Each structure stands twice: as C-alpha cells, then as structure tokens.
Coordinates of C-alpha atoms in Angstrom, one line a residue:
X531 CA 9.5 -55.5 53.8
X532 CA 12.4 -53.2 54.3
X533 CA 13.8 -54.4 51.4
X534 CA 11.2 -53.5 49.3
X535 CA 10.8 -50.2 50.0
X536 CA 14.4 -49.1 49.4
X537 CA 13.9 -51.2 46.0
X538 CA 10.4 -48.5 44.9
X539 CA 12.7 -46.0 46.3
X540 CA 15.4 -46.4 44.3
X541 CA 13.4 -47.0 41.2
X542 CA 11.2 -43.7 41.8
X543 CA 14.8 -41.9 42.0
X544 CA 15.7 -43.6 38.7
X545 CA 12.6 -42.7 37.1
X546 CA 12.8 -38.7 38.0
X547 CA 16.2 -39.0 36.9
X548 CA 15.2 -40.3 33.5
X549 CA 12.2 -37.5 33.2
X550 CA 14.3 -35.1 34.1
X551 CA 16.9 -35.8 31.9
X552 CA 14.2 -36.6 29.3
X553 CA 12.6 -33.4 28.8
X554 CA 15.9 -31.2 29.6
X555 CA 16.3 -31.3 25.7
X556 CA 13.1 -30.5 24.6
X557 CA 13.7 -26.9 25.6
X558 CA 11.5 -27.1 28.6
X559 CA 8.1 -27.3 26.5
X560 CA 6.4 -28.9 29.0
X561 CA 5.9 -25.7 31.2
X562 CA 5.4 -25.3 34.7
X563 CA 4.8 -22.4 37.5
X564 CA 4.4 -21.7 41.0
X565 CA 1.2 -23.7 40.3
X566 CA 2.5 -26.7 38.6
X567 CA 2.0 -27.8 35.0
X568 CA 0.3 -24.9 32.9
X569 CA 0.6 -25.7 29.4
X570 CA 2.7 -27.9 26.7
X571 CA 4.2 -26.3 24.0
X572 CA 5.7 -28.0 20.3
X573 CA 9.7 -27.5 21.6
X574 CA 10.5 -26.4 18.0
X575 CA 7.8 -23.6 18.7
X576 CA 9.5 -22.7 21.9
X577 CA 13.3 -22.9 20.8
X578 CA 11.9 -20.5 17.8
X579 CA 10.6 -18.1 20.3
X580 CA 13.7 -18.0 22.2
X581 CA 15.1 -17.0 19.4
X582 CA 12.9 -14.3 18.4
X583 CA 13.0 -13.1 21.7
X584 CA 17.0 -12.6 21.6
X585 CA 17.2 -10.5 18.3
X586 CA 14.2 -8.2 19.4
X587 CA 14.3 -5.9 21.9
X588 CA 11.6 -3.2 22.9
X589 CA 12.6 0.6 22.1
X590 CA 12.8 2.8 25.0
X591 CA 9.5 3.6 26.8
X592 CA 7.9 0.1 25.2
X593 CA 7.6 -2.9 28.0
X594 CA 6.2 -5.2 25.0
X595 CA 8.6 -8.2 26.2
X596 CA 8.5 -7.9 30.0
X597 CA 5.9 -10.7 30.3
X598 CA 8.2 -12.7 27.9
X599 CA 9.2 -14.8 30.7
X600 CA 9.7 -18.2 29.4
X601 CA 9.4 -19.9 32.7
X602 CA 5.6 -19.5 31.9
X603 CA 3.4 -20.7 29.4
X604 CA 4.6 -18.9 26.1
X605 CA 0.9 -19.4 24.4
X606 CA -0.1 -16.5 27.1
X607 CA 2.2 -14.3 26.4
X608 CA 1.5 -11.1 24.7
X609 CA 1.0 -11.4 20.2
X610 CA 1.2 -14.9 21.0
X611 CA -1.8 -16.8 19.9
X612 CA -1.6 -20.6 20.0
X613 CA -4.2 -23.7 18.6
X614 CA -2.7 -27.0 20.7
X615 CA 0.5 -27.4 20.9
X616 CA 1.5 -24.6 18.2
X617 CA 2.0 -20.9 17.2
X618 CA -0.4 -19.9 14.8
X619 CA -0.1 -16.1 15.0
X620 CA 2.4 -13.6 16.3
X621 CA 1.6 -10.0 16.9
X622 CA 4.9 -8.1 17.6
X623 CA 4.9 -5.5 19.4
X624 CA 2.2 -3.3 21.7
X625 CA -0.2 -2.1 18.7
X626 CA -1.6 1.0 20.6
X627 CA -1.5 3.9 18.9
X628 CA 1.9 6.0 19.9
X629 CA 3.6 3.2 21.7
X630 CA 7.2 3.0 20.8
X631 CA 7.7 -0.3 18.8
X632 CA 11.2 -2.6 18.8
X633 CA 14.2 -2.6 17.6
X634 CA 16.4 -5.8 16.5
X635 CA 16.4 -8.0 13.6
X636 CA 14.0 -11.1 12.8
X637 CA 15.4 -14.1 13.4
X638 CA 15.3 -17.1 10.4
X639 CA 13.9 -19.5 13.4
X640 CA 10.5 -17.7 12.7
X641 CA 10.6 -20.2 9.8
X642 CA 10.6 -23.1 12.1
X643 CA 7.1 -22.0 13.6
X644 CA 5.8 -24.2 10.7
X645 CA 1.9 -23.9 11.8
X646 CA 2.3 -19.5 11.8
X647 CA -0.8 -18.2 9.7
X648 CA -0.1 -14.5 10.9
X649 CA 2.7 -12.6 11.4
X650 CA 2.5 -9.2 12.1
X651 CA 5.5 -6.5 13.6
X652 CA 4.5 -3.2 14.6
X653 CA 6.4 0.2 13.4
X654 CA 9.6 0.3 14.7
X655 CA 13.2 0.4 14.2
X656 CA 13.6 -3.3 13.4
X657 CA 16.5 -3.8 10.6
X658 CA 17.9 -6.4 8.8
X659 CA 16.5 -8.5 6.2
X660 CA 13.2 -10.3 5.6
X661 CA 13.9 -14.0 6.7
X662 CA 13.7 -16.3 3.6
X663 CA 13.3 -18.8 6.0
X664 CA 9.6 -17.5 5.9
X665 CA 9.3 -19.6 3.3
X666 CA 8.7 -22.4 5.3
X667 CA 5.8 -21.5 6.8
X668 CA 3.3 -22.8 4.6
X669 CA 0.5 -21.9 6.6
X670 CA 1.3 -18.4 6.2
X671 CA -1.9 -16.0 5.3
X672 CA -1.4 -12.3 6.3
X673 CA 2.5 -11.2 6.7
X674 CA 2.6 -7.2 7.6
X675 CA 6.2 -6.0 8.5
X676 CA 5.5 -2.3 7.6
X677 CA 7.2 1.0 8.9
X678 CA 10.3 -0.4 10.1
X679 CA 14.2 -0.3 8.5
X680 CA 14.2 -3.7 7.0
X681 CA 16.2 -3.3 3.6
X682 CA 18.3 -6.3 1.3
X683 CA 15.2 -8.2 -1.6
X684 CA 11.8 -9.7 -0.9
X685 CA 12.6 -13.2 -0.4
X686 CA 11.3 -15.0 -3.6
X687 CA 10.0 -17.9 -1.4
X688 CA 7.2 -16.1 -0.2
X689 CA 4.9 -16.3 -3.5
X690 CA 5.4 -20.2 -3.4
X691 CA 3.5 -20.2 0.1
X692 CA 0.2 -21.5 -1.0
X693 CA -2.2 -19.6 1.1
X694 CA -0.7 -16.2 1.1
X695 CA -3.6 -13.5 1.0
X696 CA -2.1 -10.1 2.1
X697 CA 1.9 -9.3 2.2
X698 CA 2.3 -5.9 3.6
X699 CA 6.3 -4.5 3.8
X700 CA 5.6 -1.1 3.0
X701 CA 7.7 2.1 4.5
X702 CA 10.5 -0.1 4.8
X703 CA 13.9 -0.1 2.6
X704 CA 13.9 -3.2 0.8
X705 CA 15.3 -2.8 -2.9
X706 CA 16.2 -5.4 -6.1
X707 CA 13.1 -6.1 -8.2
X708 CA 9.9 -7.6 -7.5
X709 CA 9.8 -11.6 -7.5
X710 CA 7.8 -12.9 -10.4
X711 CA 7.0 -15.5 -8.0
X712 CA 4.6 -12.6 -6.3
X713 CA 3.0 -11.7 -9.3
X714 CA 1.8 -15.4 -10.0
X715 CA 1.3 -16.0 -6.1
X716 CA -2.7 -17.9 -6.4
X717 CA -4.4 -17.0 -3.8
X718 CA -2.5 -13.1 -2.9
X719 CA -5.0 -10.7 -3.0
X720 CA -3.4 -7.9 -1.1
X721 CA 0.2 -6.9 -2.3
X722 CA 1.5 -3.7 -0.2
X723 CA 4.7 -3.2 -0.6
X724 CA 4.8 1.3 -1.2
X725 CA 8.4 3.6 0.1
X726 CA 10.9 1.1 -0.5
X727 CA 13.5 1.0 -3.0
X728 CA 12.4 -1.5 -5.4
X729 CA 14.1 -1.4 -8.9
X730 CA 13.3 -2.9 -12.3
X731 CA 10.9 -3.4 -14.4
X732 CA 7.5 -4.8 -13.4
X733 CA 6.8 -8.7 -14.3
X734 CA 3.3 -9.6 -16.0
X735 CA 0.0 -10.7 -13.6
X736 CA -1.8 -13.7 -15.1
X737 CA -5.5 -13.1 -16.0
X738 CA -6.4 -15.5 -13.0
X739 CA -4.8 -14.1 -10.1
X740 CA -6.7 -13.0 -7.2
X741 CA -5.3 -9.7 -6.5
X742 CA -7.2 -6.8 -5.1
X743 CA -4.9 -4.2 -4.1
X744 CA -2.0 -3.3 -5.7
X745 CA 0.3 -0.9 -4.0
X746 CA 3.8 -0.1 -5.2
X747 CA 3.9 3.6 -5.5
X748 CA 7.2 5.7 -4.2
X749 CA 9.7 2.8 -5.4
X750 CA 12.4 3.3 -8.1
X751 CA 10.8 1.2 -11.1
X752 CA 11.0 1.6 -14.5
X753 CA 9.6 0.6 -18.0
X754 CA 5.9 -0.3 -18.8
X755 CA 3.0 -0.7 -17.0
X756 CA 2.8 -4.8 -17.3
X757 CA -0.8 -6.7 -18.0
X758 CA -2.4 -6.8 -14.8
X759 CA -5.3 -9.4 -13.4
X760 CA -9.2 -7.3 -14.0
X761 CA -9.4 -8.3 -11.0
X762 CA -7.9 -5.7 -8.8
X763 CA -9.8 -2.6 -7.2
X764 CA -7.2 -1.0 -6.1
X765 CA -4.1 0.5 -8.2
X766 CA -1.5 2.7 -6.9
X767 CA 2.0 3.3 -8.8
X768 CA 2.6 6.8 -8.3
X769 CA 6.1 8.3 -8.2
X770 CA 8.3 5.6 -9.5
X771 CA 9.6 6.3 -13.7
X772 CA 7.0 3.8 -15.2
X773 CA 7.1 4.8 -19.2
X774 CA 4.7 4.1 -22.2
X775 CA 1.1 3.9 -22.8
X776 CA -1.6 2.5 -20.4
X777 CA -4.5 2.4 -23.0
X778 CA -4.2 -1.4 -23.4
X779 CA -3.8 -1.9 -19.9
X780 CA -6.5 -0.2 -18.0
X781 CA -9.6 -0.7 -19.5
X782 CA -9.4 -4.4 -18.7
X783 CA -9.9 -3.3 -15.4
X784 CA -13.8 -2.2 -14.8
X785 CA -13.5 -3.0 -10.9
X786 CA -11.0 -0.1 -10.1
X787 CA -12.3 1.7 -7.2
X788 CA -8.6 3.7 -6.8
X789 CA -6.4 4.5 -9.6
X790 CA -3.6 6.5 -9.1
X791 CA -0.8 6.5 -11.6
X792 CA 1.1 9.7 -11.2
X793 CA 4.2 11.0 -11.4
X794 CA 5.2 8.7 -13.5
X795 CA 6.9 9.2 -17.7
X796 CA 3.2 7.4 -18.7
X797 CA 2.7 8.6 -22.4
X798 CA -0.2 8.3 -25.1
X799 CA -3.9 8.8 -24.6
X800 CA -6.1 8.3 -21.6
X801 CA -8.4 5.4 -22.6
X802 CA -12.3 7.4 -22.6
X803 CA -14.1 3.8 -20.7
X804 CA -11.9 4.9 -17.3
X805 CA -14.0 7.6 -16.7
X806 CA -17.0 5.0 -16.3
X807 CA -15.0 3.1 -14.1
X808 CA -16.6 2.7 -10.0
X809 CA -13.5 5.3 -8.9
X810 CA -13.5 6.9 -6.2
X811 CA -10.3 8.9 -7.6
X812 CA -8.7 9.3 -10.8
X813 CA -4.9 10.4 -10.5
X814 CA -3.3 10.7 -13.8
X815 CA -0.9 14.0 -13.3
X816 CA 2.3 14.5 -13.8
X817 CA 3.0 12.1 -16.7
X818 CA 3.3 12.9 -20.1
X819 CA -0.1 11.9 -21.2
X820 CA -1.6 13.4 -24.6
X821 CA -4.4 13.8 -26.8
X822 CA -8.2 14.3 -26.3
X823 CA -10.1 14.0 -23.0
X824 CA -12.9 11.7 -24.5
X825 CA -15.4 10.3 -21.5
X826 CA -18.3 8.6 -22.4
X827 CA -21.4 10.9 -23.3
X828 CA -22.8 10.2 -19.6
X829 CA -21.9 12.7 -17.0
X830 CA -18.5 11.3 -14.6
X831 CA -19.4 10.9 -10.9
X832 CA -15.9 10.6 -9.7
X833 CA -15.0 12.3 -6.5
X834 CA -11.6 13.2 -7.4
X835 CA -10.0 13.8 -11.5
X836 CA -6.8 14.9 -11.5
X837 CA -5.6 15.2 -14.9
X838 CA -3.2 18.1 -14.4
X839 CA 0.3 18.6 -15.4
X840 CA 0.3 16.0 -18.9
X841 CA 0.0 17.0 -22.8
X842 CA -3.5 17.0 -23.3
X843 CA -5.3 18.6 -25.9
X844 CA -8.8 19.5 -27.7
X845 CA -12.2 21.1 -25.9
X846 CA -12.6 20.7 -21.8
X847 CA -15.1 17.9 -22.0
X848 CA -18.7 19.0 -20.8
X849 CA -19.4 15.6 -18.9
X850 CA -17.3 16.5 -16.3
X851 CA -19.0 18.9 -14.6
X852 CA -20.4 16.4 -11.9
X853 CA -16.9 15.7 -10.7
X854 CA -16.6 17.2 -7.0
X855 CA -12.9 18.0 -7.6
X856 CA -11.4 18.5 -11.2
X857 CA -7.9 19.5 -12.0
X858 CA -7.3 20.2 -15.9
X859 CA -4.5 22.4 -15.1
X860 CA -1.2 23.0 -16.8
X861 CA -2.3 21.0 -20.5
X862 CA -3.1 22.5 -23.6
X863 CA -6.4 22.6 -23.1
X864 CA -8.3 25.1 -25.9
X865 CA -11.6 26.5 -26.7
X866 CA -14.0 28.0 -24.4
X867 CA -15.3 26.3 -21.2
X868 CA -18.3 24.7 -21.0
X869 CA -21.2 27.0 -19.2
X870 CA -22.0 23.6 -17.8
X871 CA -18.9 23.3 -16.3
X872 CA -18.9 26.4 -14.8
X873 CA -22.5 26.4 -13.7
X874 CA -21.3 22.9 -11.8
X875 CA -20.0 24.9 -8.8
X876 CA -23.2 25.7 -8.2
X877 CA -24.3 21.9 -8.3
X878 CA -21.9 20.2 -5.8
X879 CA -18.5 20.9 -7.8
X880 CA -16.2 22.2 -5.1
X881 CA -12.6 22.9 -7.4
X882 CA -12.3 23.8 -11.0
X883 CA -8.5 24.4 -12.0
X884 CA -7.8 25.3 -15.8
X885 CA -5.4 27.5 -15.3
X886 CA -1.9 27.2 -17.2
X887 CA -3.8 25.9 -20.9
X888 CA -5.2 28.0 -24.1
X889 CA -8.7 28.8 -22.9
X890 CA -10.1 31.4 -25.0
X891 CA -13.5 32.2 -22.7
X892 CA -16.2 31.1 -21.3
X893 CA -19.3 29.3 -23.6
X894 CA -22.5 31.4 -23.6
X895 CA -24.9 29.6 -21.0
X896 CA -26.3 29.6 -17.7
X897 CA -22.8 30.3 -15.9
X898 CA -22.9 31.0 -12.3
X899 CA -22.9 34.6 -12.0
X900 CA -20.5 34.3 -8.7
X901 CA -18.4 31.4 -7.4
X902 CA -20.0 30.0 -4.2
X903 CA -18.8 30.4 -1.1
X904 CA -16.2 27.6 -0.3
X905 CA -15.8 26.6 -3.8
X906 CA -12.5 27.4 -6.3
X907 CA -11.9 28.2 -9.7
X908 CA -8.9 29.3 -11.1
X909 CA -8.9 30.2 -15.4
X910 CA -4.9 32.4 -14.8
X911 CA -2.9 31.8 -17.4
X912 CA -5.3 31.2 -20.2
X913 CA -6.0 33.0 -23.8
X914 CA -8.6 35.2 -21.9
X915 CA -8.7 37.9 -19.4
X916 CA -10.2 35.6 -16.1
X917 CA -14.4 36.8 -15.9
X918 CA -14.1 35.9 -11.9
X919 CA -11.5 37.8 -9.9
X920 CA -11.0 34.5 -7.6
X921 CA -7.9 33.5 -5.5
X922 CA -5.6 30.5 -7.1
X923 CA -2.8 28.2 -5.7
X924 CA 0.6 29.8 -5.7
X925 CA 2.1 27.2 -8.1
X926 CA -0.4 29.1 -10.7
X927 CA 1.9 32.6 -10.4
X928 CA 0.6 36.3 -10.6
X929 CA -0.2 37.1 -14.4
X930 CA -3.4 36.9 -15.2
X931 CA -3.0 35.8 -19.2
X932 CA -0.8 34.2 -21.3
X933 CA 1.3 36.6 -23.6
X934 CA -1.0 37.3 -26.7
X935 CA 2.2 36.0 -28.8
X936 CA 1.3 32.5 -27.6
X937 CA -2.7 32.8 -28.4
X938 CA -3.4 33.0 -32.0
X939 CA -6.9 32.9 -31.8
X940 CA -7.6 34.6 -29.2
X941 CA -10.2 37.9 -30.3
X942 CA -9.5 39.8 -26.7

C-alpha cells in the first residue's frame, strides 16, 4: 500500500513538471489569476501583444496601458476585443475627447495577430513607419492610424488585403507616391489618407472599384487628375500641384456629394453637367480654370460654389441665384449682373462676391432695393461704380472701381 502511494506521488510530481514545462513556451496563453484559470489566449496573439505593449508607451497624463497587466486575461484589457482564442480588434489608446494619446512606434508583430479585422490608434505622438507586416493580416477591414508622426511610404501590401474597406493615415507624415496596389484595392471604399507628404503622380482607379471617399488633399502631388471609379461621393484634392483639365474626368461622376479641387494648377473649362451634380459644395478656386460658366438651364441648389480666383470668362450665369453661398470673385467675369441674382439675397442667398472682374452694372429688374440684414455682397473692383455701399472682405482692397484704362466698355 505504501508503495503505491509514493508511486501516484511521484508520477503527479512528474506530470506537473511536464505541464509546467509544457506551457512555459507558449508564452503563458493559458492565463490565470488570484481566481484560477480565466481565459486562453492563441500564444502568437499574446507574444504579439507583448510586443505592442513594449514599443508603446502612454504620453504623460494618459493611464491607457495601466491595466495592461499580462498576468491577466489580455482579451479584457482595454481596445482589446477578442472572438475565441484570437484578437479581432485593437483600439489604441483612451478615445475620449482630450485625453493625451501614446507615444512609441508600432511594432511588425501586429502582423502576426493574423485574425485582426480592426486596427485603430488614437492621436498621438506615435512615430516610425507603418508596419508592412500589416500585410499579413488578411482579415484586415478598417485600419485608422491618423494624427500621429508616422512618416517613411504606405506599405504596398496593404491594397492586396482582400477585405480592406476604409484605410485612414491622415495628418501623419508619410511621403513617396501612392501604391497602385490602393487604387485597384476591390473592396476599399474609404481611402483617407489628407496632410502627409505624398509625392508623384496619381495612378488610374478602374471603373469597378468600390470607392466612396476619396481624400488626399494637402499632399505634394503633381500632374493630372487620373480616371477615377463613378462611384465615389466624396472627392477632395485641394492644395497639392495637380495640373490639366478635369472636363473628362468629372462628369463621369453623377454621385459626388463633396467636390473640392482647389488650390490646385487645374486648367481648361469647368464641365456645365457638375452643377447638376447632388453637391453639397463645389470648390474649384484657386486653379487656373477658364472659359464660360455654362450650368444647365435649371436653377443650381448647391450650398456652397466657390469658383473664385481662376480665368473665367463671359456673362455671370443667371441660374445661380439659388446658391446659398456664391463666390465668382477675382475672374474676368463681364457684362451686367443678373437682377435675378441680386434679387436672390432676398430669397435665401446669404454671399454674393463679384468683386475683382469687369462687371459693367447691374441688369434692369426686380433687384433688391437693400441688401438684407445678415447677408453680403461685394461688386469692388468692377467696371461700375458699386450701387450698394456694403462692407467686403479685406483681400478685396479699398478702391471702389477698376481704373477706366482697363474697362473699354464701360459708359460710367
């Protein structure tokens, strides 16, 4: 009898021995507590969180990490959201409004949390590069990295992952060109990626991509605007040195809710079927834009035209006195101005600016005898003495008309 108990004695020793020394490698994923087993975690998940945790660190006044404690169950930690075994999303950083963020660099082993479908970081100081290793996260769906330092290229990898919907890395300082892997990416339909210091010229979209929202204004690219999917809603490339003309590109594009191409070198006419477009702005100044204003012989209902600072000549058009805000300033605008247009601050219009063009009057009409309350107009700097004595922006300067040397047919 005795015998036989120091023989199940030494085999239990044996066999805590070998359990011990069994799940010593796996990084500790099964997990325990002052409560015994709480949770079991893939090891490559945990040793990839280990990682994460060691090049991250919070920014003073942010206690983001202090429940990182990886005696514990890592899928109740905070911005980490588990299904079984693995990581499917990772929220970094305390997301509250005004909370400091972190500061570090991403490690690659976030590529070995192979089942992530989010990752998000919030603002911070974070620097470094974007981890190719990203890449092997084929799961991947939304990836938002905004409003930190990060700076080298956008990892080409990332337009191979095949469920990629929305790839935010805006207000960072990444630079080189923009993968053509992006622009062919299938399923992408959100591509953010505005204040950085991208380069280059912009690669074609295919007719079949998914995209929604385009976003790449305040970069450093250059030449023509490319073809781009009619699918998208949303188009922003303001302030880079895009050149050329845009009147084969946009009218493709009939879904626009947001167009905003200014401050760019964009040349040639302004395609008339835009202004029938569902926007809820049209921002086309500062380019070098030319011709006639032509919209369609329906009235515009945009919110917002902006139209000023380009090349543009011929009559003010007459269907744009429905638009709440209109700024036709600093063109070569000639002619009179519509009554209509006029008469429109009456009707909803709340800014007019034509000042800085060849205006030679005002068209015989039903014009508003005063400007309403709350509303603008500014005609300084025309062929014509101004009929309302209203206040202007600075920008516009203090004479009233141009020198009569510049307005030949002007009959003051």
């Amino acid at each position: 009898m005795m015998m036989a108990m120091m023989v199940e004695r030494c085999c239990c020793v044996r066999t805590h021995r070998f359990l011990a020394l069994f799940l010593l490698p796996l990084g500790f994923a099964l997990l325990a507590s002052s409560r015994g087993v709480v949770g079991i975690l893939d090891p490559v998940d945990f040793l990839a969180l280990q990682a994460i945790r060691k090049g991250l660190e919070d920014m003073p006044g942010s206690d983001f990490f202090s429940d990182w404690d990886f005696t514990a169950d890592p899928c109740a930690f905070p911005g980490v959201f588990c299904a079984g075994d693995r990581v499917m999303a990772l929220a970094l950083g305390d997301p509250r409004a005004g909370y400091p963020g972190l500061q570090g660099s991403l490690d690659p082993a976030l590529g070995r949390l192979s089942a992530l479908a989010e990752l998000s970081l919030v603002p911070g100081r974070v620097t470094g590069p974007v981890p190719d290793e990203l890449a092997g996260c084929p799961d991947l769906r939304f990836l938002a990295l905004s409003k930190n330092l990060l700076s080298g290229p956008i990892p080409a990898g990332l337009g191979a992952l095949p469920r990629l919907r929305t790839l935010d890395l805006s207000y960072n300082q990444l630079s080189g060109p923009l993968p053509p892997s992006l622009t062919a990416a299938p399923t992408l339909s959100n591509l953010i990626l505005c204040h950085n210091e991208l380069s280059g010229t912009l690669p074609p979209f295919p007719d079949a991509a998914s995209l929604l929202r385009l976003d790449l204004k305040h970069n450093q690219l250059s030449g023509p605007v490319p073809s781009l999917p009619p699918s998208l809603q949303y188009l922003a490339l303001s302030h880079n040195t895009l050149t050329g003309p845009v009147d084969t590109v946009l009218p493709r594009l009939t879904r626009l809710i947001f167009l905003d191409l200014s401050s760019n070198l964009l040349e040639g006419p302004i395609p008339g079927s835009v202004f029938e477009f569902p926007l809820a702005a049209l921002q086309l100044q500062r380019n070098a834009f030319s011709g006639k204003v032509e919209p369609p012989q329906e009235d515009v209902v945009i919110p917002v035209v902006d139209l000023s600072y380009n090349r543009l000549w011929g009559a003010v058009p007459p269907q744009l006195a429905a638009v709440g805000r209109l700024y036709l300033n600093n063109n070569r605008f000639s002619g009179e101005v519509p009554s209509r247009l006029v008469q429109g601050l009456s009707n909803g219009m709340q800014l007019l600016y034509l000042q800085h063009n060849f205006l030679t009057g005002i068209e015989i009409g039903p014009a508003a005898a005063a400007i309403p309350v709350g509303a603008s107009l500014c005609l300084q700097y025309n062929c014509m003495v101004p009929p309302f004595d209203t206040p202007c922006p600075l920008k516009a300067g203090t004479q009233k008309m141009r020198p009569v040397y510049q307005c030949p047919d002007w009959r003051g």
